Short mmCIF file of C-alpha atoms and ligand atoms in Angstrom, two decimals:
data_model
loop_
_atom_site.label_atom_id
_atom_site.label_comp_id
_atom_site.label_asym_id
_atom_site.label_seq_id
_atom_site.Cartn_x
_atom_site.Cartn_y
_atom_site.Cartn_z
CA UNK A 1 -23.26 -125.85 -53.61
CA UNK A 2 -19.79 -127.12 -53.91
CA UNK A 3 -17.71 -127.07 -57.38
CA UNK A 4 -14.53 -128.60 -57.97
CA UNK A 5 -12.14 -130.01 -60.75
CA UNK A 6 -12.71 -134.13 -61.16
CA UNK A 7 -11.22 -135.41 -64.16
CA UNK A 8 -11.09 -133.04 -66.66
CA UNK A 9 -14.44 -132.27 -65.86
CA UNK A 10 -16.60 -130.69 -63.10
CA UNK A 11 -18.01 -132.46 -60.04
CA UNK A 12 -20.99 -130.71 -57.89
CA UNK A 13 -22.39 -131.27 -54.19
CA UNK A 14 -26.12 -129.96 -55.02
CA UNK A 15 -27.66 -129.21 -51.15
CA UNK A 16 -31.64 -129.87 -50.47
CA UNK A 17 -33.46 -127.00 -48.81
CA UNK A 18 -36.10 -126.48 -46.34
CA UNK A 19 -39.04 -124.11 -45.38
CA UNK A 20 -38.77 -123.21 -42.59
CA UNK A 21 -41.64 -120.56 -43.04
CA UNK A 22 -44.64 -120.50 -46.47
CA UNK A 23 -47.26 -117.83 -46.73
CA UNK A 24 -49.32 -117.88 -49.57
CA UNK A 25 -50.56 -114.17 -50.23
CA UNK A 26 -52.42 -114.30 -53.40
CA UNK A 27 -53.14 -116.00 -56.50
CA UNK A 28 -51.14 -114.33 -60.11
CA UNK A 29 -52.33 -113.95 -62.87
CA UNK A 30 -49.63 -116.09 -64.60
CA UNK A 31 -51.20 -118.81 -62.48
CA UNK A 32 -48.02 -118.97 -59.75
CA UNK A 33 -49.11 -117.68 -56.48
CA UNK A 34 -47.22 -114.62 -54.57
CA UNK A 35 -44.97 -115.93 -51.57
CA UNK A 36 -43.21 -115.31 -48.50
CA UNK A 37 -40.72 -118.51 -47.83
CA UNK A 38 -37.93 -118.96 -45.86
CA UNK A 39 -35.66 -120.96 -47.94
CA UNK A 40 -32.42 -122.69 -45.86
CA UNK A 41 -29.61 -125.36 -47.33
CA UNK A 42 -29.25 -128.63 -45.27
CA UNK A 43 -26.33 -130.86 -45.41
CA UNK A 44 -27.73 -133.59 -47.88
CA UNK A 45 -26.72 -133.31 -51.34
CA UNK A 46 -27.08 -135.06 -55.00
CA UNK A 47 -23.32 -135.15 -56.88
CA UNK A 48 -23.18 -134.27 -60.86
CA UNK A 49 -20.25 -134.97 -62.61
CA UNK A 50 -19.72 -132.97 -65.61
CA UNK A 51 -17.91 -133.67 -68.52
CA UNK A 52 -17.66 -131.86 -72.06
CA UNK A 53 -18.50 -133.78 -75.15
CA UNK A 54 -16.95 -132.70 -78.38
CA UNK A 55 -20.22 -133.12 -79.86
CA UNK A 56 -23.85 -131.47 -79.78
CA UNK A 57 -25.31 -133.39 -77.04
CA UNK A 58 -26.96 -134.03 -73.57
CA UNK A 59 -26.54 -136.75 -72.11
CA UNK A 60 -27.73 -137.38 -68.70
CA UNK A 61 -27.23 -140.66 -66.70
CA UNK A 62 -28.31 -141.31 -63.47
CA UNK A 63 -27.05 -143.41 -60.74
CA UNK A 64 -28.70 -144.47 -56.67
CA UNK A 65 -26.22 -143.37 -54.46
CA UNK A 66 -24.67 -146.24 -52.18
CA UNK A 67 -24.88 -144.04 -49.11
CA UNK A 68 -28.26 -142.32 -50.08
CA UNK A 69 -29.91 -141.93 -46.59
CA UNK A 70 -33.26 -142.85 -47.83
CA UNK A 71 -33.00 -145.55 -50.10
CA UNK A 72 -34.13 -146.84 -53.43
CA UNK A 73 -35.88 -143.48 -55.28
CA UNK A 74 -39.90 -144.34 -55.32
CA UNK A 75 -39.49 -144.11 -58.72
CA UNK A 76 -37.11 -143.88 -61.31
CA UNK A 77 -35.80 -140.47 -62.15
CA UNK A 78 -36.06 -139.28 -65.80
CA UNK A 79 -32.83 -138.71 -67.56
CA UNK A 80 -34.68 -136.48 -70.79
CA UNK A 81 -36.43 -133.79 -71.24
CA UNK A 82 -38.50 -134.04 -68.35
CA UNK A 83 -35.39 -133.75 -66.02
CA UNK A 84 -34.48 -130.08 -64.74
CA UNK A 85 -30.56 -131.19 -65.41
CA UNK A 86 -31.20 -131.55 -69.08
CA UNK A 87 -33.45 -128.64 -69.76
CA UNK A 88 -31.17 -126.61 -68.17
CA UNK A 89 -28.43 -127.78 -70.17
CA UNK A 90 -30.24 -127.06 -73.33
CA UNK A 91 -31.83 -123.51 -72.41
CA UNK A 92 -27.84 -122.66 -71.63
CA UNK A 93 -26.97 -124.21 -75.39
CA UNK A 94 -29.70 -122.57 -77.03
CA UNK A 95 -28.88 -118.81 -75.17
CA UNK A 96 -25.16 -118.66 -75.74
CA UNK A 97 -24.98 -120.71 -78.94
CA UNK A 98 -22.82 -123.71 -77.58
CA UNK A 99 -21.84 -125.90 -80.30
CA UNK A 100 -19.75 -128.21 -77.92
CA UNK A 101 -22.32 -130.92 -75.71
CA UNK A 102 -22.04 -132.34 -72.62
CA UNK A 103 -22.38 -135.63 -70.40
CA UNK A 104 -23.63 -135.41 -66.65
CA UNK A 105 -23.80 -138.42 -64.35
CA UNK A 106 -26.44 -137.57 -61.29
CA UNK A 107 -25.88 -139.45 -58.11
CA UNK A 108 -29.33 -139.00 -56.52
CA UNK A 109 -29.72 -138.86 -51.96
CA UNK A 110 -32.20 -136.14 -52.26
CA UNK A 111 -35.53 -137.30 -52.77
CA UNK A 112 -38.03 -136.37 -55.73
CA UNK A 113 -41.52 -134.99 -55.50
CA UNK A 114 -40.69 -134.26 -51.48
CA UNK A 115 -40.02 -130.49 -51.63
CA UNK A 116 -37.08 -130.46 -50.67
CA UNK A 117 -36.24 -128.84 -54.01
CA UNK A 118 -33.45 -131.45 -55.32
CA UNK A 119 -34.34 -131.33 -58.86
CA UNK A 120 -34.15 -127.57 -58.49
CA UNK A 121 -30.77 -127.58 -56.59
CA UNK A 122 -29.65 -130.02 -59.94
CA UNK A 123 -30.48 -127.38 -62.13
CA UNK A 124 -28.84 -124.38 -60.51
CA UNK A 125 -26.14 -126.99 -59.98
CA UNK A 126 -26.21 -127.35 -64.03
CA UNK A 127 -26.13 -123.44 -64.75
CA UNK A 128 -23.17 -122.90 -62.52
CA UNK A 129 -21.28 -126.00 -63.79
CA UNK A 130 -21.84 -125.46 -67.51
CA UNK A 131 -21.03 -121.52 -67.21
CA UNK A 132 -17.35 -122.89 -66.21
CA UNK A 133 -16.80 -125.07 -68.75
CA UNK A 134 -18.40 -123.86 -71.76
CA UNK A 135 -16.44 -120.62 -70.49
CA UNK A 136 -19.56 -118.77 -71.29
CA UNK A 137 -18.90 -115.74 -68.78
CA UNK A 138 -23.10 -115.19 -67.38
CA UNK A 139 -23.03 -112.94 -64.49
CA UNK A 140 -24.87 -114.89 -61.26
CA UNK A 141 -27.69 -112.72 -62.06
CA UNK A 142 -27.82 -113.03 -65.67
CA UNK A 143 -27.70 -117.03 -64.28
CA UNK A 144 -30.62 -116.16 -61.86
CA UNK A 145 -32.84 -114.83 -64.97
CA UNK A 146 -32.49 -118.04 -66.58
CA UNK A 147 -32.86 -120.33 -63.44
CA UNK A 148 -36.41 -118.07 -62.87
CA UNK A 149 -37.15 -119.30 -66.58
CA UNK A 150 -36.77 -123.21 -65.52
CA UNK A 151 -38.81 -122.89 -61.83
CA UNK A 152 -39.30 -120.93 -58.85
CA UNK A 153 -36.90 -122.43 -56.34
CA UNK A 154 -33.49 -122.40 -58.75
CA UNK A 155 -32.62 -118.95 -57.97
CA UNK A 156 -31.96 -119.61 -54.64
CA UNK A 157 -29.51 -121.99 -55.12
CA UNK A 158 -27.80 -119.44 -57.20
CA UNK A 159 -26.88 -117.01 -54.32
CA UNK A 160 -24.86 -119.57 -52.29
CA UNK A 161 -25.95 -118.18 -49.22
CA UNK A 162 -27.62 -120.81 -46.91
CA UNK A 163 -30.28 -118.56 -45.99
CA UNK A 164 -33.02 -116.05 -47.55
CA UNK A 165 -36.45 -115.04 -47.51
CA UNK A 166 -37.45 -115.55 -51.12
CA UNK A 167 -40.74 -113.63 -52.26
CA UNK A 168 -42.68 -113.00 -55.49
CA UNK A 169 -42.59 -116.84 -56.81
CA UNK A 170 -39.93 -117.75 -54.83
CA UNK A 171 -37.22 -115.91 -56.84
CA UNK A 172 -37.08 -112.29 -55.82
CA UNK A 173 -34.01 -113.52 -53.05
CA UNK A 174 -33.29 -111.21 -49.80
CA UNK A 175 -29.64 -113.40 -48.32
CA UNK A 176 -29.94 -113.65 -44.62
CA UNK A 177 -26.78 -114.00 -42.22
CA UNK A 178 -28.27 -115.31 -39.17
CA UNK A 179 -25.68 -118.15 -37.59
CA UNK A 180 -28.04 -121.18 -37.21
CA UNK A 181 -27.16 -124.19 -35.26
CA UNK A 182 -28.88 -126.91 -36.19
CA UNK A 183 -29.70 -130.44 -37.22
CA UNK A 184 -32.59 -131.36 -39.20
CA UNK A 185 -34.38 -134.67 -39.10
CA UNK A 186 -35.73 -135.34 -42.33
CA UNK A 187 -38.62 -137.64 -43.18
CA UNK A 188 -39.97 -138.80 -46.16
CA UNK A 189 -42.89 -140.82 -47.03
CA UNK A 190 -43.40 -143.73 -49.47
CA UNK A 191 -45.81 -141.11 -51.27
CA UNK A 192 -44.27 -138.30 -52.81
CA UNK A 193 -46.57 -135.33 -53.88
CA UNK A 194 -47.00 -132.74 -56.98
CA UNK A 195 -45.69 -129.53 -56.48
CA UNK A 196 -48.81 -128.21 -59.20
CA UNK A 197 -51.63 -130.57 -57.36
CA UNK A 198 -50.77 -129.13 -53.83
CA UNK A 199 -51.11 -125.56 -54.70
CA UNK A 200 -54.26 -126.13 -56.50
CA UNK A 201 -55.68 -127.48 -53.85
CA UNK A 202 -54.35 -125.22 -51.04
CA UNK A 203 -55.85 -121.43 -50.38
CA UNK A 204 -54.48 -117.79 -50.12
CA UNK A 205 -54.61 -116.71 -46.87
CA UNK A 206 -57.12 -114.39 -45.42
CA UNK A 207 -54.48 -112.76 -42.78
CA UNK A 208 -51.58 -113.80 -44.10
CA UNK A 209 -48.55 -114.40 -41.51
CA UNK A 210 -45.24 -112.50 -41.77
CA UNK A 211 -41.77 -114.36 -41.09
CA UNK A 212 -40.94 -111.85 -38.90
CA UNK A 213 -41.25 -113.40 -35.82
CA UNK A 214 -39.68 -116.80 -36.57
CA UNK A 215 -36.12 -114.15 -38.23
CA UNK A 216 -36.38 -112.35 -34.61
CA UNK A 217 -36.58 -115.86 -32.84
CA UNK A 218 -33.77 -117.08 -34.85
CA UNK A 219 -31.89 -114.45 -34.22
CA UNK A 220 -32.37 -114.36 -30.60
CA UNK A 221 -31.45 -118.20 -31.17
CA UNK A 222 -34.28 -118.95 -29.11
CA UNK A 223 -35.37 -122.74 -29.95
CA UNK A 224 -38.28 -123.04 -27.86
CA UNK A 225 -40.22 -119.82 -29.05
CA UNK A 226 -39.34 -121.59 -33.05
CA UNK A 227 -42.37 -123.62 -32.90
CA UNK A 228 -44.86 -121.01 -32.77
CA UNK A 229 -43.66 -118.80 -35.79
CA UNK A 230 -42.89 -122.18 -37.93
CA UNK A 231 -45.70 -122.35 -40.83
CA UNK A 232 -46.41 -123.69 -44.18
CA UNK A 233 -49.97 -122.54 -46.10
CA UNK A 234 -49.27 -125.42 -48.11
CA UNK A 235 -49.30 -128.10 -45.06
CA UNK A 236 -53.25 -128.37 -44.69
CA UNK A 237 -53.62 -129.04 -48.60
CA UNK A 238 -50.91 -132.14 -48.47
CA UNK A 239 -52.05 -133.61 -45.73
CA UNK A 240 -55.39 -133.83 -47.56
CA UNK A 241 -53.66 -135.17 -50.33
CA UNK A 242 -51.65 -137.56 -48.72
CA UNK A 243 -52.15 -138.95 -45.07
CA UNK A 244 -48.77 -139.23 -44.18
CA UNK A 245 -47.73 -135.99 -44.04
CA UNK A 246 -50.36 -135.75 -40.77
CA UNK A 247 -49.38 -138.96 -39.55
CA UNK A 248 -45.70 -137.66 -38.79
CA UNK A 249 -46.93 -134.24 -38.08
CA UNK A 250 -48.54 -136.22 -34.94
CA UNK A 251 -45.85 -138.50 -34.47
CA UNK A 252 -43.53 -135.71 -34.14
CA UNK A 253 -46.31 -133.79 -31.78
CA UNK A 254 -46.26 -136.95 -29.31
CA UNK A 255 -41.96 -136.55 -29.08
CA UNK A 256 -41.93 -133.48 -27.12
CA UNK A 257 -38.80 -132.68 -29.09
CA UNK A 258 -37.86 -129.59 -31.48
CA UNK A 259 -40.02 -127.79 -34.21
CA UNK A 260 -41.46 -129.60 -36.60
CA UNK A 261 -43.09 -128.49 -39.84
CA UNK A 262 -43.70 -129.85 -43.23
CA UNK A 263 -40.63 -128.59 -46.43
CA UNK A 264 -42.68 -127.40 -49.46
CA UNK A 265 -45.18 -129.06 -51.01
CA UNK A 266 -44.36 -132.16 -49.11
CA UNK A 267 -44.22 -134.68 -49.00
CA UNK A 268 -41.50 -134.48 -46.79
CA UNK A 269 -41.88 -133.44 -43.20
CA UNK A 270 -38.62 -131.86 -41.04
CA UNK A 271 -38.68 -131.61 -37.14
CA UNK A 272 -35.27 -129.34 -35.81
CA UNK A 273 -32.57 -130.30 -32.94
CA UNK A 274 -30.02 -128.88 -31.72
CA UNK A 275 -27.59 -131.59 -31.12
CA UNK A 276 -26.89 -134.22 -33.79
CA UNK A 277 -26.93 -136.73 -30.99
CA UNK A 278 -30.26 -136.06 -30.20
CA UNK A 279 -31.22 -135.74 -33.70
CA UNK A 280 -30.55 -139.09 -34.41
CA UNK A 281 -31.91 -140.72 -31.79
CA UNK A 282 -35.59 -139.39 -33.25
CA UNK A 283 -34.48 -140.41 -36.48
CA UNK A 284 -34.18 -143.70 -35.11
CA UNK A 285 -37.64 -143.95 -33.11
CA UNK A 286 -38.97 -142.21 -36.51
CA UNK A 287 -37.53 -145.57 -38.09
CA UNK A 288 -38.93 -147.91 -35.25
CA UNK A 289 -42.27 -146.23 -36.19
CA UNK A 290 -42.05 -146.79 -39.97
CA UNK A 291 -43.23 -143.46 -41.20
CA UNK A 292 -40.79 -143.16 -43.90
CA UNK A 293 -37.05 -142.68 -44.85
CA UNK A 294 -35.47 -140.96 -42.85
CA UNK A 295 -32.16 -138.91 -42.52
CA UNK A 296 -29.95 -136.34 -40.19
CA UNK A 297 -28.82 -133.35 -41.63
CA UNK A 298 -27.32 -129.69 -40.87
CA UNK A 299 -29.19 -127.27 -41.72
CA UNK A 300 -27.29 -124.30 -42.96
CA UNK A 301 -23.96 -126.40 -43.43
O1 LIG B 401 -41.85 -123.04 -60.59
P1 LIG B 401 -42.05 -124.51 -60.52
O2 LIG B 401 -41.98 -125.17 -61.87
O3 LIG B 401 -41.17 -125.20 -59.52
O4 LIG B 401 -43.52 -124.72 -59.99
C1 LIG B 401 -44.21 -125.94 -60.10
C2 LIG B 401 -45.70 -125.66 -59.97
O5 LIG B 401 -45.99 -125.20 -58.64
C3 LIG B 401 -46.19 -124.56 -60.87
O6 LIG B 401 -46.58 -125.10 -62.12
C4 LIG B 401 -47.37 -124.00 -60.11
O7 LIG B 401 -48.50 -124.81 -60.33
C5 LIG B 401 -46.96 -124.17 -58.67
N1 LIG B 401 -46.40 -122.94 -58.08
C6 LIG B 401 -47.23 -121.89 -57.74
N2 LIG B 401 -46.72 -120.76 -57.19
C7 LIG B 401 -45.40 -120.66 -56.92
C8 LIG B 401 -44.52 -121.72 -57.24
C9 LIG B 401 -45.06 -122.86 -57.81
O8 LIG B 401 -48.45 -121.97 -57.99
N3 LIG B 401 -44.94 -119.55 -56.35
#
């Protein structure tokens, strides 16, 4: 994420991530299941603008970007307690015993309900933001407890490293430096999908796959052999639950072009290039065939 001074206040870039790689290993008994995800930034952000407020407040406001690659939100984002900005806000208050509020404006690109973790990346965005100008003084890991406390993909945000293997519920973080070169085309349907409905109906695996592969292909930068060691447990259950996801899945078979996989719980769907040229010249024949928003990002900016 990127922090700097705006008016008095605070201004964050707040990236979207990808899977490039989802096992599901077993079922908790708090109900979360046990992972193995690759977790990677891409170069499409939502902006907060944070300002104090002498009073005990949260306000949250939130605006449609002009330049939002995929349009209009499906629907509209809430601005209370519902939204991952404001609870994060108040868990901070309630922890260090802020007296002083605050008022955020969100300028939404990333898309909700698509995991591609946006209302997640707010929320880290939120911690990191209201640490500075509260001047409360949390560590990044005392940070990371709390971010665990709000959901499973915050802490990730929190390390500012574009890459890691995140296990446990997605916050136990292992930073990778692997140099990636690459654009992401991004895709997402007019259907978004529940993070809590797709993992109900999705399975633990009975051999579960290691990322292992895919880090050593990566490393080797070796874009052909991606393909093979790209996966996502949670793909089968969201294409159940909503038709689109396959529907690009096979568009994306019939290009002959990069890797392709589904981010998340979906609903959004990713295939990788390694030129931006080329990148957006699927974008546009995803466009021609009308299978959703699309956009052209880096991945690990
Ligand atoms: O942690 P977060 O609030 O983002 O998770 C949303 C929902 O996704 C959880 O309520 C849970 O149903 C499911 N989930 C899961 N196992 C994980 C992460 C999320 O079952 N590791």
């Amino acid at each position: 994420m990127k922090v700097r001074p705006e008016h008095g206040g605070l201004r964050v870039d707040a990236p979207a991530k990808l899977n490039l790689f989802l096992e599901i290993l077993g079922k908790r008994p708090d109900g979360y299941h046990e992972l193995e995800t690759l977790m990677v930034t891409v170069g499409l952000y939502d902006t907060l603008e944070f300002k104090e407020e002498p009073t005990d407040c949260v306000r949250l406001q939130c605006l449609e970007a002009d330049d939002g690659p995929f349009g209009p939100a499906r629907e509209p984002i809430p601005v209370d307690d519902r939204n991952l900005v404001v609870r994060a806000a108040r868990l901070l208050k309630t922890r260090a015993d802020v007296t002083q509020g605050v008022s955020v404006t969100l300028t939404k690109r990333i898309p909700a309900a698509a995991g591609l973790a946006g209302g997640s990346s707010d929320a880290a965005a939120t911690l990191v933001a209201l640490n500075r100008l509260w001047t409360l003084g949390f560590s990044t890991g005392e940070l990371q407890q709390l971010a665990a406390e709000l959901g499973s993909d915050i802490p990730f945000f929190l390390t500012e490293r574009p890459l890691a293997v995140c296990r446990g519920r997605g916050e136990i973080i292992e930073p990778l430096s692997i140099p990636l070169r690459l654009f992401a085309v991004i895709v997402s349907p007019s259907v978004g999908l529940s993070t809590a409905e797709v993992y109900r109906h999705s399975r633990v695996s009975v051999s579960p796959r290691s990322v292992q592969p895919l880090l050593e292909v990566l490393v080797r930068d070796e874009l052909a052999d991606v393909q093979g060691c790209l996966h996502n447990a949670l793909q089968p259950a969201a294409e159940q639950l909503c038709p689109d996801v396959r529907n690009i899945a096979a568009f994306f078979e019939t290009q002959n072009e990069g890797p392709h996989l589904m981010s998340g719980s979906g609903s959004a769907y990713f295939a990788l290039c390694r030129q931006r040229q080329r990148a957006e010249e699927l974008a546009d024949r995803v466009r021609s065939a009308g299978l959703g928003g699309v956009a052209v990002a880096e991945v690990a900016p």
